[in-house]
Amino acid sequence: MIRICADLESLSHAAAELFAAEALQAVQDRGRFTVALSGGSTPRRTYELLAREPFGKTVPWQSTHIFWGDERCVPENDPRNNALTARQTLLDHVPVPQKQIHPMVCDRFPQQAAVAYEALLRDFFPDGHPRFDLVLLGLGANGHTASLFPGTAVLEEQQRWVAEVSVADEGLHRLTLTAAAINQAALVVFMVSGSDKAPILRNVLKEAQDPHSIPAQLIKPVDGGLLWLVDRDAARLLRQRKE
Ligand code: 6PG
């Protein structure tokens, strides 16, 4: 499903409202809400909104468990660190118990960090399916999502839930949930904003399947929902009924 919002601000409000609704439903149904946050710049405004009223009061933060879809393997105080961004914009302002916040810590030994984070997830989801209630994702202009980059071996990974990725043109290692793990989620929401994302968004949604070149096409929840929250600028190349 694609929902076209007027701009990033309205996209962010829609995302925050969806986050709150999913959280309330999950806690009502199962007593907890599990979410994997996205990195990048697009979700920042959503996180800022969630840190304020009415969401400060409406979201059941005490029953919320925070994970990440991916992380850059840099020190936790490095401005590129996704967990740092989430703490600054959201987590330092809402009462999620610290023991329920699970950052990917990979600035020293990425391979061991991937194994450790997978063990944490398998302990948290003992039935063998990492069924996050919500996974938030962004879309890179080259078709990557989380840290599933074009041409990387992690795209073929069917068994592991977490893998380390070396991103050559960044000179960085990263950790990422694999597509196999993301596709176990109850709901996956892409947030895509800006005119520069219009070509890749069209390619992801309208072009023939080519997930090796466009990894975002790997995201097809097995038994869950998939929502594209996009703004008008990003959707300018899609012929789609506007909302
Ligand atoms: C990251 C993200 C990455 C991001 C896209 C879009 O750590 O960089 O996980 O997948 O979502 O690159 O980034 P923007 O939202 O900044 O365009």
Coordinates of C-alpha atoms in Angstrom, one line a residue, residues 10 14 27-28 41 76 83 95 97 104 125 135-136 171 175 182 188 192 205 208-209 222 225-226 231 236:
S10 CA 2.6 15.5 7.2
A14 CA 1.3 10.1 9.8
V27 CA 0.4 -3.9 24.1
Q28 CA -3.3 -4.6 24.3
S41 CA 17.6 11.6 8.2
E76 CA 28.2 5.5 20.1
A83 CA 21.2 4.9 18.0
P95 CA 10.2 6.7 29.6
P97 CA 13.2 1.5 30.4
M104 CA 23.6 -2.5 17.8
F125 CA 11.9 -14.1 19.9
V135 CA 9.9 -2.2 11.4
L136 CA 10.6 1.4 10.1
G171 CA 34.8 3.0 4.3
L175 CA 25.2 -4.2 10.9
I182 CA 12.6 -8.0 8.3
V188 CA 7.0 -2.8 7.7
V192 CA 10.5 8.2 1.7
L205 CA 7.6 0.0 -7.1
A208 CA 10.8 -5.4 -12.9
Q209 CA 12.1 -7.3 -9.9
V222 CA 5.8 -13.1 4.8
G225 CA 1.8 -5.6 6.2
L226 CA 3.9 -3.3 3.9
D231 CA 5.6 12.6 0.2
R236 CA 6.2 12.7 -8.5

